[in-house]
Amino acid sequence: CTCKLWSDLIGSSSFVSTHLHRNVTKHAHVYLLCLHHPNFDWEEPDEPYAEELQWSAFSIERFEQCSKLTHPLWSTEHYGIYGSSNGLVCISDEILNFDSPIHIWNPSVRKFRTPLISTNYIKFSYVALQFGFHPKVNDYKAVRMMCTNKNAFAVEVYSLRTDSWKMIEAIPPWLKCTWQHHNGTFFNGVAYHIIEKGPIFSIMSFDLASEEFEEFLAPDAICSSWGLCINVYKEQICLLFRCYGCEEEGMDKVDFWVLHEKRWKQLCPFIFPLNYCHRPSGISIDNELLMERRDFIKGVADMYLC
C-alpha cells in the first residue's frame, strides 16, 4: 500500500513540477557533461592518446567525476549531446545526418525514448539539432533544422508529450538564402543559432510555442566565428567573443554582450592572463566563464573556470 501511494505521488505532474522547480531554484543536481579521456593521470606522452573517449557527468564546483554515461543502447559508437533539461539528455550521432537516430534519455533511471525519424526528405547537407524544456506548454521539445547548398531549408519540431513530429511550413524569406550555421543554444523554449550570411553575423531565434522566427544582427565588433560562443547569462541570451587584444599588459579578454529587450548591451569583458586559455565554451549556472584549451596534435584538452 505504501509503495503504491508513493508511486502515485511522485508520478503526479504536480509533484514533478514542484520537485523540478525546487532543484532549479536551488541550483541542485547541476552537472557538467564532458567527453573526456578515461585516464585522468595521463600526462602528455610522446604518442597521441588512442584510448576510447567517454561521456561523464562532473560536479560543476570541483570538476569531480560523478558518474559515467554509457549509451542507452550500449553502442560503442561515439555520440553527441545536443541539449539537456531537468535530467533528460538528447543524444544522437556525433556527425548529424538527415536520418540520424535521436534518443531522449534519462540516465538517472536508465530509460529512453527514440522518436521515429521521417525519411521523406531529400538528403540535407547540414542538420542542426537542439533540445530543451518549454515552460509555457509544459513539454520537452527537440528541433531539427536542415538545409542544402541549394537554399532548401526545413524545420521540424518533436514533442515528447505527444511523441510526434511537426513540420514548420512558414519559413521567413531571410532564411531562404545561402548562409552558414554556427553554434547555438536553447533557453526558455526558444532555439537560438549563430548564422553567417556573407560578412554579416546574426542570431536566428525560433520559438517552439509560437513557431515564429526572429533575427537579431550581431554587434558590429563580431567579425569571425572563431572564439564566438552563444550562451545564457542571468536569464538572458549572451554572446562571448575572443578576438581583440586587451589593453592591460600580459592579459587577454573575452568581450561580452547580453540581449536585453531585443538589443545588444555590452557588459564588462572577462579579463584573464595571456595564453592561459584559448576560447570560451559558455557560462556556468553560477555565472562563471567556462574556458577550454585544446591541443589537437596531442589530443588533449583542459577546462577552466574564470
PDB file of C-alpha atoms in Angstrom:
ATOM      1  CA  CYS A   1       0.000   0.000   0.000  1.00  0.00           C
ATOM      2  CA  THR A   2       2.805   2.400   0.838  1.00  0.00           C
ATOM      3  CA  CYS A   3       4.674   1.691  -2.406  1.00  0.00           C
ATOM      4  CA  LYS A   4       1.558   2.331  -4.479  1.00  0.00           C
ATOM      5  CA  LEU A   5       0.815   5.558  -2.595  1.00  0.00           C
ATOM      6  CA  TRP A   6       4.359   6.867  -3.026  1.00  0.00           C
ATOM      7  CA  SER A   7       4.440   5.797  -6.669  1.00  0.00           C
ATOM      8  CA  ASP A   8       1.224   7.688  -7.378  1.00  0.00           C
ATOM      9  CA  LEU A   9       2.575  10.713  -5.514  1.00  0.00           C
ATOM     10  CA  ILE A  10       5.955  11.009  -7.237  1.00  0.00           C
ATOM     11  CA  GLY A  11       4.388  10.209 -10.599  1.00  0.00           C
ATOM     12  CA  SER A  12       1.890  13.072 -10.399  1.00  0.00           C
ATOM     13  CA  SER A  13       2.510  16.134 -12.545  1.00  0.00           C
ATOM     14  CA  SER A  14       2.190  18.481  -9.549  1.00  0.00           C
ATOM     15  CA  PHE A  15       4.926  16.639  -7.623  1.00  0.00           C
ATOM     16  CA  VAL A  16       7.208  16.586 -10.671  1.00  0.00           C
ATOM     17  CA  SER A  17       6.728  20.330 -11.269  1.00  0.00           C
ATOM     18  CA  THR A  18       7.342  21.176  -7.610  1.00  0.00           C
ATOM     19  CA  HIS A  19      10.439  18.976  -7.442  1.00  0.00           C
ATOM     20  CA  LEU A  20      11.957  20.418 -10.639  1.00  0.00           C
ATOM     21  CA  HIS A  21      11.191  23.997  -9.579  1.00  0.00           C
ATOM     22  CA  ARG A  22      12.923  23.377  -6.252  1.00  0.00           C
ATOM     23  CA  ASN A  23      16.030  21.970  -7.930  1.00  0.00           C
ATOM     24  CA  VAL A  24      16.216  24.807 -10.457  1.00  0.00           C
ATOM     25  CA  THR A  25      15.737  27.454  -7.773  1.00  0.00           C
ATOM     26  CA  LYS A  26      18.428  25.978  -5.528  1.00  0.00           C
ATOM     27  CA  HIS A  27      20.736  25.034  -8.435  1.00  0.00           C
ATOM     28  CA  ALA A  28      20.623  21.480  -7.070  1.00  0.00           C
ATOM     29  CA  HIS A  29      21.899  18.486  -9.037  1.00  0.00           C
ATOM     30  CA  VAL A  30      23.645  20.554 -11.701  1.00  0.00           C
ATOM     31  CA  TYR A  31      26.375  18.740 -13.607  1.00  0.00           C
ATOM     32  CA  LEU A  32      28.776  19.431 -16.429  1.00  0.00           C
ATOM     33  CA  LEU A  33      28.601  16.845 -19.214  1.00  0.00           C
ATOM     34  CA  CYS A  34      32.053  16.231 -20.706  1.00  0.00           C
ATOM     35  CA  LEU A  35      33.554  13.992 -23.376  1.00  0.00           C
ATOM     36  CA  HIS A  36      36.950  13.039 -21.979  1.00  0.00           C
ATOM     37  CA  HIS A  37      39.795  10.534 -21.747  1.00  0.00           C
ATOM     38  CA  PRO A  38      39.090   7.792 -19.175  1.00  0.00           C
ATOM     39  CA  ASN A  39      42.571   8.114 -17.694  1.00  0.00           C
ATOM     40  CA  PHE A  40      42.894  11.412 -15.798  1.00  0.00           C
ATOM     41  CA  ASP A  41      46.504  10.665 -14.786  1.00  0.00           C
ATOM     42  CA  TRP A  42      47.747  10.633 -18.369  1.00  0.00           C
ATOM     43  CA  GLU A  43      50.372  13.375 -18.804  1.00  0.00           C
ATOM     44  CA  GLU A  44      51.025  14.083 -22.475  1.00  0.00           C
ATOM     45  CA  PRO A  45      53.244  11.225 -23.695  1.00  0.00           C
ATOM     46  CA  ASP A  46      55.122  11.352 -26.977  1.00  0.00           C
ATOM     47  CA  GLU A  47      52.451   9.353 -28.789  1.00  0.00           C
ATOM     48  CA  PRO A  48      48.906  10.731 -29.261  1.00  0.00           C
ATOM     49  CA  TYR A  49      46.281   9.364 -26.906  1.00  0.00           C
ATOM     50  CA  ALA A  50      44.496   6.418 -28.517  1.00  0.00           C
ATOM     51  CA  GLU A  51      42.141   5.141 -25.807  1.00  0.00           C
ATOM     52  CA  GLU A  52      38.383   5.474 -26.355  1.00  0.00           C
ATOM     53  CA  LEU A  53      36.724   8.655 -25.125  1.00  0.00           C
ATOM     54  CA  GLN A  54      33.689   8.595 -22.838  1.00  0.00           C
ATOM     55  CA  TRP A  55      30.936  10.913 -21.592  1.00  0.00           C
ATOM     56  CA  SER A  56      30.647  11.601 -17.859  1.00  0.00           C
ATOM     57  CA  ALA A  57      28.794  13.933 -15.500  1.00  0.00           C
ATOM     58  CA  PHE A  58      31.090  16.144 -13.428  1.00  0.00           C
ATOM     59  CA  SER A  59      30.468  18.288 -10.380  1.00  0.00           C
ATOM     60  CA  ILE A  60      30.249  21.894 -11.561  1.00  0.00           C
ATOM     61  CA  GLU A  61      32.001  23.144  -8.408  1.00  0.00           C
ATOM     62  CA  ARG A  62      35.071  20.885  -8.336  1.00  0.00           C
ATOM     63  CA  PHE A  63      35.111  19.186 -11.756  1.00  0.00           C
ATOM     64  CA  GLU A  64      34.976  15.842  -9.970  1.00  0.00           C
ATOM     65  CA  GLN A  65      33.628  12.865 -11.921  1.00  0.00           C
ATOM     66  CA  CYS A  66      30.234  11.825 -10.543  1.00  0.00           C
ATOM     67  CA  SER A  67      29.009   9.189 -12.985  1.00  0.00           C
ATOM     68  CA  LYS A  68      29.794   7.669 -16.363  1.00  0.00           C
ATOM     69  CA  LEU A  69      27.187   7.942 -19.121  1.00  0.00           C
ATOM     70  CA  THR A  70      27.037   4.730 -21.089  1.00  0.00           C
ATOM     71  CA  HIS A  71      24.994   4.794 -24.297  1.00  0.00           C
ATOM     72  CA  PRO A  72      21.426   3.592 -23.531  1.00  0.00           C
ATOM     73  CA  LEU A  73      21.652   1.075 -26.392  1.00  0.00           C
ATOM     74  CA  TRP A  74      25.168   0.079 -25.296  1.00  0.00           C
ATOM     75  CA  SER A  75      26.527   1.273 -28.624  1.00  0.00           C
ATOM     76  CA  THR A  76      30.291   1.691 -28.843  1.00  0.00           C
ATOM     77  CA  GLU A  77      29.993   4.440 -31.452  1.00  0.00           C
ATOM     78  CA  HIS A  78      30.756   7.993 -30.374  1.00  0.00           C
ATOM     79  CA  TYR A  79      27.648  10.096 -29.812  1.00  0.00           C
ATOM     80  CA  GLY A  80      26.963  13.788 -29.340  1.00  0.00           C
ATOM     81  CA  ILE A  81      24.853  15.552 -26.705  1.00  0.00           C
ATOM     82  CA  TYR A  82      22.512  18.141 -28.210  1.00  0.00           C
ATOM     83  CA  GLY A  83      20.834  19.538 -25.128  1.00  0.00           C
ATOM     84  CA  SER A  84      19.734  18.612 -21.630  1.00  0.00           C
ATOM     85  CA  SER A  85      16.982  19.793 -19.325  1.00  0.00           C
ATOM     86  CA  ASN A  86      15.709  18.627 -15.934  1.00  0.00           C
ATOM     87  CA  GLY A  87      17.760  15.441 -16.099  1.00  0.00           C
ATOM     88  CA  LEU A  88      16.784  14.500 -19.661  1.00  0.00           C
ATOM     89  CA  VAL A  89      19.564  14.362 -22.254  1.00  0.00           C
ATOM     90  CA  CYS A  90      19.173  14.431 -26.034  1.00  0.00           C
ATOM     91  CA  ILE A  91      21.795  12.356 -27.847  1.00  0.00           C
ATOM     92  CA  SER A  92      22.399  11.461 -31.475  1.00  0.00           C
ATOM     93  CA  ASP A  93      25.224  10.702 -33.894  1.00  0.00           C
ATOM     94  CA  GLU A  94      28.450  12.634 -33.389  1.00  0.00           C
ATOM     95  CA  ILE A  95      28.142  13.801 -37.013  1.00  0.00           C
ATOM     96  CA  LEU A  96      24.487  14.503 -37.711  1.00  0.00           C
ATOM     97  CA  ASN A  97      22.789  13.328 -40.884  1.00  0.00           C
ATOM     98  CA  PHE A  98      19.190  13.659 -42.046  1.00  0.00           C
ATOM     99  CA  ASP A  99      18.436  10.104 -40.868  1.00  0.00           C
ATOM    100  CA  SER A 100      20.454  10.110 -37.615  1.00  0.00           C
ATOM    101  CA  PRO A 101      18.521   8.440 -34.756  1.00  0.00           C
ATOM    102  CA  ILE A 102      17.601  10.658 -31.797  1.00  0.00           C
ATOM    103  CA  HIS A 103      17.328   9.401 -28.212  1.00  0.00           C
ATOM    104  CA  ILE A 104      15.698  11.325 -25.352  1.00  0.00           C
ATOM    105  CA  TRP A 105      17.423   9.765 -22.381  1.00  0.00           C
ATOM    106  CA  ASN A 106      17.153   9.877 -18.588  1.00  0.00           C
ATOM    107  CA  PRO A 107      20.479   8.439 -17.334  1.00  0.00           C
ATOM    108  CA  SER A 108      19.317   8.511 -13.688  1.00  0.00           C
ATOM    109  CA  VAL A 109      16.559   5.921 -14.229  1.00  0.00           C
ATOM    110  CA  ARG A 110      18.126   4.417 -17.378  1.00  0.00           C
ATOM    111  CA  LYS A 111      15.079   4.969 -19.553  1.00  0.00           C
ATOM    112  CA  PHE A 112      14.954   6.493 -23.018  1.00  0.00           C
ATOM    113  CA  ARG A 113      12.656   7.171 -25.953  1.00  0.00           C
ATOM    114  CA  THR A 114      13.663   7.034 -29.619  1.00  0.00           C
ATOM    115  CA  PRO A 115      11.371   9.150 -31.815  1.00  0.00           C
ATOM    116  CA  LEU A 116      10.700   7.865 -35.313  1.00  0.00           C
ATOM    117  CA  ILE A 117      12.619   9.936 -37.861  1.00  0.00           C
ATOM    118  CA  SER A 118      10.897  10.998 -41.069  1.00  0.00           C
ATOM    119  CA  THR A 119      12.600   9.604 -44.147  1.00  0.00           C
ATOM    120  CA  ASN A 120      10.623  11.500 -46.780  1.00  0.00           C
ATOM    121  CA  TYR A 121      13.164  14.271 -47.181  1.00  0.00           C
ATOM    122  CA  ILE A 122      15.859  14.909 -49.706  1.00  0.00           C
ATOM    123  CA  LYS A 123      19.337  14.354 -48.371  1.00  0.00           C
ATOM    124  CA  PHE A 124      20.094  17.546 -46.489  1.00  0.00           C
ATOM    125  CA  SER A 125      23.739  18.540 -46.402  1.00  0.00           C
ATOM    126  CA  TYR A 126      23.505  20.118 -42.957  1.00  0.00           C
ATOM    127  CA  VAL A 127      21.449  19.205 -39.897  1.00  0.00           C
ATOM    128  CA  ALA A 128      21.273  21.075 -36.575  1.00  0.00           C
ATOM    129  CA  LEU A 129      19.595  19.556 -33.515  1.00  0.00           C
ATOM    130  CA  GLN A 130      18.570  21.178 -30.225  1.00  0.00           C
ATOM    131  CA  PHE A 131      16.563  20.042 -27.222  1.00  0.00           C
ATOM    132  CA  GLY A 132      15.041  21.651 -24.140  1.00  0.00           C
ATOM    133  CA  PHE A 133      12.021  22.285 -21.966  1.00  0.00           C
ATOM    134  CA  HIS A 134       9.330  24.798 -22.919  1.00  0.00           C
ATOM    135  CA  PRO A 135       7.705  26.081 -19.701  1.00  0.00           C
ATOM    136  CA  LYS A 136       4.754  27.762 -21.466  1.00  0.00           C
ATOM    137  CA  VAL A 137       3.488  24.484 -22.899  1.00  0.00           C
ATOM    138  CA  ASN A 138       4.980  22.241 -20.176  1.00  0.00           C
ATOM    139  CA  ASP A 139       6.606  19.985 -22.748  1.00  0.00           C
ATOM    140  CA  TYR A 140      10.063  18.875 -23.834  1.00  0.00           C
ATOM    141  CA  LYS A 141      10.859  19.724 -27.435  1.00  0.00           C
ATOM    142  CA  ALA A 142      13.515  18.798 -29.974  1.00  0.00           C
ATOM    143  CA  VAL A 143      14.001  20.895 -33.095  1.00  0.00           C
ATOM    144  CA  ARG A 144      15.810  19.837 -36.273  1.00  0.00           C
ATOM    145  CA  MET A 145      16.917  22.467 -38.787  1.00  0.00           C
ATOM    146  CA  MET A 146      18.089  21.118 -42.129  1.00  0.00           C
ATOM    147  CA  CYS A 147      19.417  22.857 -45.202  1.00  0.00           C
ATOM    148  CA  THR A 148      21.136  22.120 -48.524  1.00  0.00           C
ATOM    149  CA  ASN A 149      23.593  24.052 -50.631  1.00  0.00           C
ATOM    150  CA  LYS A 150      20.663  24.947 -52.931  1.00  0.00           C
ATOM    151  CA  ASN A 151      18.938  27.103 -50.296  1.00  0.00           C
ATOM    152  CA  ALA A 152      16.404  24.399 -49.380  1.00  0.00           C
ATOM    153  CA  PHE A 153      15.539  24.762 -45.697  1.00  0.00           C
ATOM    154  CA  ALA A 154      13.283  22.687 -43.432  1.00  0.00           C
ATOM    155  CA  VAL A 155      12.408  22.792 -39.739  1.00  0.00           C
ATOM    156  CA  GLU A 156      10.575  20.161 -37.746  1.00  0.00           C
ATOM    157  CA  VAL A 157       9.695  20.008 -34.058  1.00  0.00           C
ATOM    158  CA  TYR A 158       9.294  16.919 -31.879  1.00  0.00           C
ATOM    159  CA  SER A 159       7.019  16.894 -28.821  1.00  0.00           C
ATOM    160  CA  LEU A 160       7.867  14.435 -26.067  1.00  0.00           C
ATOM    161  CA  ARG A 161       4.336  14.686 -24.677  1.00  0.00           C
ATOM    162  CA  THR A 162       2.612  13.666 -27.923  1.00  0.00           C
ATOM    163  CA  ASP A 163       5.561  11.622 -29.251  1.00  0.00           C
ATOM    164  CA  SER A 164       5.145  13.213 -32.685  1.00  0.00           C
ATOM    165  CA  TRP A 165       6.912  15.474 -35.193  1.00  0.00           C
ATOM    166  CA  LYS A 166       5.504  18.606 -36.811  1.00  0.00           C
ATOM    167  CA  MET A 167       6.890  20.241 -39.958  1.00  0.00           C
ATOM    168  CA  ILE A 168       7.090  24.054 -39.811  1.00  0.00           C
ATOM    169  CA  GLU A 169       5.623  25.442 -43.021  1.00  0.00           C
ATOM    170  CA  ALA A 170       6.159  29.202 -42.632  1.00  0.00           C
ATOM    171  CA  ILE A 171       9.843  29.894 -43.341  1.00  0.00           C
ATOM    172  CA  PRO A 172      10.772  33.622 -43.472  1.00  0.00           C
ATOM    173  CA  PRO A 173      12.362  34.943 -46.699  1.00  0.00           C
ATOM    174  CA  TRP A 174      15.581  35.965 -44.951  1.00  0.00           C
ATOM    175  CA  LEU A 175      16.325  32.277 -44.278  1.00  0.00           C
ATOM    176  CA  LYS A 176      15.818  31.272 -47.917  1.00  0.00           C
ATOM    177  CA  CYS A 177      19.329  32.218 -48.937  1.00  0.00           C
ATOM    178  CA  THR A 178      22.877  30.907 -48.640  1.00  0.00           C
ATOM    179  CA  TRP A 179      24.030  31.062 -45.034  1.00  0.00           C
ATOM    180  CA  GLN A 180      26.386  29.195 -42.748  1.00  0.00           C
ATOM    181  CA  HIS A 181      25.330  27.858 -39.360  1.00  0.00           C
ATOM    182  CA  HIS A 182      27.496  28.034 -36.244  1.00  0.00           C
ATOM    183  CA  ASN A 183      26.793  27.011 -32.648  1.00  0.00           C
ATOM    184  CA  GLY A 184      23.524  27.562 -30.815  1.00  0.00           C
ATOM    185  CA  THR A 185      21.724  27.241 -27.507  1.00  0.00           C
ATOM    186  CA  PHE A 186      18.242  26.571 -26.136  1.00  0.00           C
ATOM    187  CA  PHE A 187      16.629  28.766 -23.497  1.00  0.00           C
ATOM    188  CA  ASN A 188      13.091  29.158 -22.166  1.00  0.00           C
ATOM    189  CA  GLY A 189      11.512  27.314 -25.078  1.00  0.00           C
ATOM    190  CA  VAL A 190      13.410  29.187 -27.796  1.00  0.00           C
ATOM    191  CA  ALA A 191      16.211  27.802 -30.003  1.00  0.00           C
ATOM    192  CA  TYR A 192      18.959  30.272 -30.862  1.00  0.00           C
ATOM    193  CA  HIS A 193      21.562  29.854 -33.611  1.00  0.00           C
ATOM    194  CA  ILE A 194      24.502  31.941 -34.782  1.00  0.00           C
ATOM    195  CA  ILE A 195      24.318  32.240 -38.567  1.00  0.00           C
ATOM    196  CA  GLU A 196      26.670  33.872 -41.054  1.00  0.00           C
ATOM    197  CA  LYS A 197      25.389  35.415 -44.286  1.00  0.00           C
ATOM    198  CA  GLY A 198      28.369  36.702 -46.241  1.00  0.00           C
ATOM    199  CA  PRO A 199      30.263  39.123 -43.962  1.00  0.00           C
ATOM    200  CA  ILE A 200      27.295  39.579 -41.599  1.00  0.00           C
ATOM    201  CA  PHE A 201      26.723  37.612 -38.386  1.00  0.00           C
ATOM    202  CA  SER A 202      23.293  37.406 -36.816  1.00  0.00           C
ATOM    203  CA  ILE A 203      21.313  35.389 -34.271  1.00  0.00           C
ATOM    204  CA  MET A 204      18.341  33.396 -35.504  1.00  0.00           C
ATOM    205  CA  SER A 205      15.725  32.555 -32.888  1.00  0.00           C
ATOM    206  CA  PHE A 206      12.841  30.106 -33.206  1.00  0.00           C
ATOM    207  CA  ASP A 207      10.102  29.977 -30.564  1.00  0.00           C
ATOM    208  CA  LEU A 208       8.805  26.408 -30.350  1.00  0.00           C
ATOM    209  CA  ALA A 209       5.438  27.522 -28.918  1.00  0.00           C
ATOM    210  CA  SER A 210       4.526  30.321 -31.342  1.00  0.00           C
ATOM    211  CA  GLU A 211       6.562  28.703 -34.170  1.00  0.00           C
ATOM    212  CA  GLU A 212       7.906  32.130 -35.126  1.00  0.00           C
ATOM    213  CA  PHE A 213      11.387  33.042 -36.359  1.00  0.00           C
ATOM    214  CA  GLU A 214      13.236  36.219 -35.480  1.00  0.00           C
ATOM    215  CA  GLU A 215      16.627  37.648 -36.464  1.00  0.00           C
ATOM    216  CA  PHE A 216      18.961  39.820 -34.375  1.00  0.00           C
ATOM    217  CA  LEU A 217      22.025  41.321 -36.051  1.00  0.00           C
ATOM    218  CA  ALA A 218      25.163  40.620 -34.031  1.00  0.00           C
ATOM    219  CA  PRO A 219      27.237  43.516 -32.648  1.00  0.00           C
ATOM    220  CA  ASP A 220      29.481  45.163 -35.264  1.00  0.00           C
ATOM    221  CA  ALA A 221      32.606  44.038 -33.398  1.00  0.00           C
ATOM    222  CA  ILE A 222      31.901  40.368 -34.211  1.00  0.00           C
ATOM    223  CA  CYS A 223      33.813  39.567 -37.382  1.00  0.00           C
ATOM    224  CA  SER A 224      34.675  35.871 -37.079  1.00  0.00           C
ATOM    225  CA  SER A 225      33.155  32.611 -35.892  1.00  0.00           C
ATOM    226  CA  TRP A 226      36.393  31.574 -34.164  1.00  0.00           C
ATOM    227  CA  GLY A 227      36.189  32.359 -30.477  1.00  0.00           C
ATOM    228  CA  LEU A 228      32.464  33.164 -30.779  1.00  0.00           C
ATOM    229  CA  CYS A 229      30.013  31.494 -28.405  1.00  0.00           C
ATOM    230  CA  ILE A 230      26.321  31.940 -27.560  1.00  0.00           C
ATOM    231  CA  ASN A 231      25.031  31.082 -24.107  1.00  0.00           C
ATOM    232  CA  VAL A 232      22.770  32.184 -21.246  1.00  0.00           C
ATOM    233  CA  TYR A 233      23.790  34.672 -18.559  1.00  0.00           C
ATOM    234  CA  LYS A 234      21.374  35.631 -15.762  1.00  0.00           C
ATOM    235  CA  GLU A 235      18.274  34.606 -17.729  1.00  0.00           C
ATOM    236  CA  GLN A 236      19.445  36.466 -20.846  1.00  0.00           C
ATOM    237  CA  ILE A 237      20.975  35.305 -24.117  1.00  0.00           C
ATOM    238  CA  CYS A 238      24.593  36.404 -24.327  1.00  0.00           C
ATOM    239  CA  LEU A 239      27.464  36.411 -26.815  1.00  0.00           C
ATOM    240  CA  LEU A 240      31.100  35.735 -25.889  1.00  0.00           C
ATOM    241  CA  PHE A 241      33.795  36.729 -28.362  1.00  0.00           C
ATOM    242  CA  ARG A 242      37.553  36.396 -28.057  1.00  0.00           C
ATOM    243  CA  CYS A 243      39.307  38.245 -30.851  1.00  0.00           C
ATOM    244  CA  TYR A 244      40.665  41.610 -29.812  1.00  0.00           C
ATOM    245  CA  GLY A 245      43.629  42.084 -27.521  1.00  0.00           C
ATOM    246  CA  CYS A 246      43.467  43.507 -24.027  1.00  0.00           C
ATOM    247  CA  GLU A 247      44.817  46.935 -23.103  1.00  0.00           C
ATOM    248  CA  GLU A 248      46.387  45.528 -19.930  1.00  0.00           C
ATOM    249  CA  GLU A 249      49.893  44.160 -20.453  1.00  0.00           C
ATOM    250  CA  GLY A 250      50.147  40.382 -20.158  1.00  0.00           C
ATOM    251  CA  MET A 251      46.376  39.941 -20.171  1.00  0.00           C
ATOM    252  CA  ASP A 252      43.760  38.774 -22.653  1.00  0.00           C
ATOM    253  CA  LYS A 253      39.995  39.284 -22.748  1.00  0.00           C
ATOM    254  CA  VAL A 254      36.644  37.912 -23.889  1.00  0.00           C
ATOM    255  CA  ASP A 255      34.137  40.565 -24.982  1.00  0.00           C
ATOM    256  CA  PHE A 256      30.657  40.102 -23.632  1.00  0.00           C
ATOM    257  CA  TRP A 257      27.132  41.168 -24.708  1.00  0.00           C
ATOM    258  CA  VAL A 258      23.630  40.308 -23.452  1.00  0.00           C
ATOM    259  CA  LEU A 259      20.401  40.517 -25.447  1.00  0.00           C
ATOM    260  CA  HIS A 260      18.230  42.934 -23.481  1.00  0.00           C
ATOM    261  CA  GLU A 261      14.806  43.913 -24.861  1.00  0.00           C
ATOM    262  CA  LYS A 262      15.894  42.782 -28.341  1.00  0.00           C
ATOM    263  CA  ARG A 263      19.033  44.957 -28.268  1.00  0.00           C
ATOM    264  CA  TRP A 264      22.628  44.004 -27.544  1.00  0.00           C
ATOM    265  CA  LYS A 265      24.080  45.539 -24.405  1.00  0.00           C
ATOM    266  CA  GLN A 266      27.843  45.276 -23.923  1.00  0.00           C
ATOM    267  CA  LEU A 267      29.000  44.408 -20.418  1.00  0.00           C
ATOM    268  CA  CYS A 268      32.475  44.429 -18.884  1.00  0.00           C
ATOM    269  CA  PRO A 269      34.752  41.880 -20.601  1.00  0.00           C
ATOM    270  CA  PHE A 270      36.235  38.830 -18.903  1.00  0.00           C
ATOM    271  CA  ILE A 271      39.966  39.505 -18.396  1.00  0.00           C
ATOM    272  CA  PHE A 272      42.466  36.706 -17.750  1.00  0.00           C
ATOM    273  CA  PRO A 273      46.240  36.030 -18.096  1.00  0.00           C
ATOM    274  CA  LEU A 274      47.534  35.959 -21.671  1.00  0.00           C
ATOM    275  CA  ASN A 275      47.732  32.445 -23.207  1.00  0.00           C
ATOM    276  CA  TYR A 276      46.131  30.990 -20.089  1.00  0.00           C
ATOM    277  CA  CYS A 277      43.097  29.764 -22.011  1.00  0.00           C
ATOM    278  CA  HIS A 278      42.189  29.519 -25.651  1.00  0.00           C
ATOM    279  CA  ARG A 279      38.487  30.000 -26.234  1.00  0.00           C
ATOM    280  CA  PRO A 280      35.204  30.454 -24.349  1.00  0.00           C
ATOM    281  CA  SER A 281      32.859  27.462 -24.050  1.00  0.00           C
ATOM    282  CA  GLY A 282      29.974  29.043 -22.191  1.00  0.00           C
ATOM    283  CA  ILE A 283      28.808  30.223 -18.788  1.00  0.00           C
ATOM    284  CA  SER A 284      28.046  28.012 -15.803  1.00  0.00           C
ATOM    285  CA  ILE A 285      24.809  28.180 -13.834  1.00  0.00           C
ATOM    286  CA  ASP A 286      26.758  30.160 -11.205  1.00  0.00           C
ATOM    287  CA  ASN A 287      27.654  32.760 -13.853  1.00  0.00           C
ATOM    288  CA  GLU A 288      31.300  31.730 -14.158  1.00  0.00           C
ATOM    289  CA  LEU A 289      33.015  31.674 -17.539  1.00  0.00           C
ATOM    290  CA  LEU A 290      33.952  28.239 -18.871  1.00  0.00           C
ATOM    291  CA  MET A 291      37.129  28.279 -20.963  1.00  0.00           C
ATOM    292  CA  GLU A 292      38.822  25.447 -22.829  1.00  0.00           C
ATOM    293  CA  ARG A 293      42.351  24.926 -24.077  1.00  0.00           C
ATOM    294  CA  ARG A 294      42.908  22.289 -26.738  1.00  0.00           C
ATOM    295  CA  ASP A 295      45.992  20.651 -28.184  1.00  0.00           C
ATOM    296  CA  PHE A 296      44.799  18.909 -31.339  1.00  0.00           C
ATOM    297  CA  ILE A 297      48.223  17.376 -32.067  1.00  0.00           C
ATOM    298  CA  LYS A 298      48.465  15.605 -28.711  1.00  0.00           C
ATOM    299  CA  GLY A 299      44.719  15.107 -28.410  1.00  0.00           C
ATOM    300  CA  VAL A 300      44.303  16.744 -25.007  1.00  0.00           C
ATOM    301  CA  ALA A 301      42.049  19.480 -23.643  1.00  0.00           C
ATOM    302  CA  ASP A 302      41.802  21.384 -20.379  1.00  0.00           C
ATOM    303  CA  MET A 303      38.791  23.149 -18.872  1.00  0.00           C
ATOM    304  CA  TYR A 304      38.955  26.268 -16.721  1.00  0.00           C
ATOM    305  CA  LEU A 305      36.512  28.275 -14.632  1.00  0.00           C
ATOM    306  CA  CYS A 306      37.088  32.024 -14.690  1.00  0.00           C
TER     307      CYS A 306
END
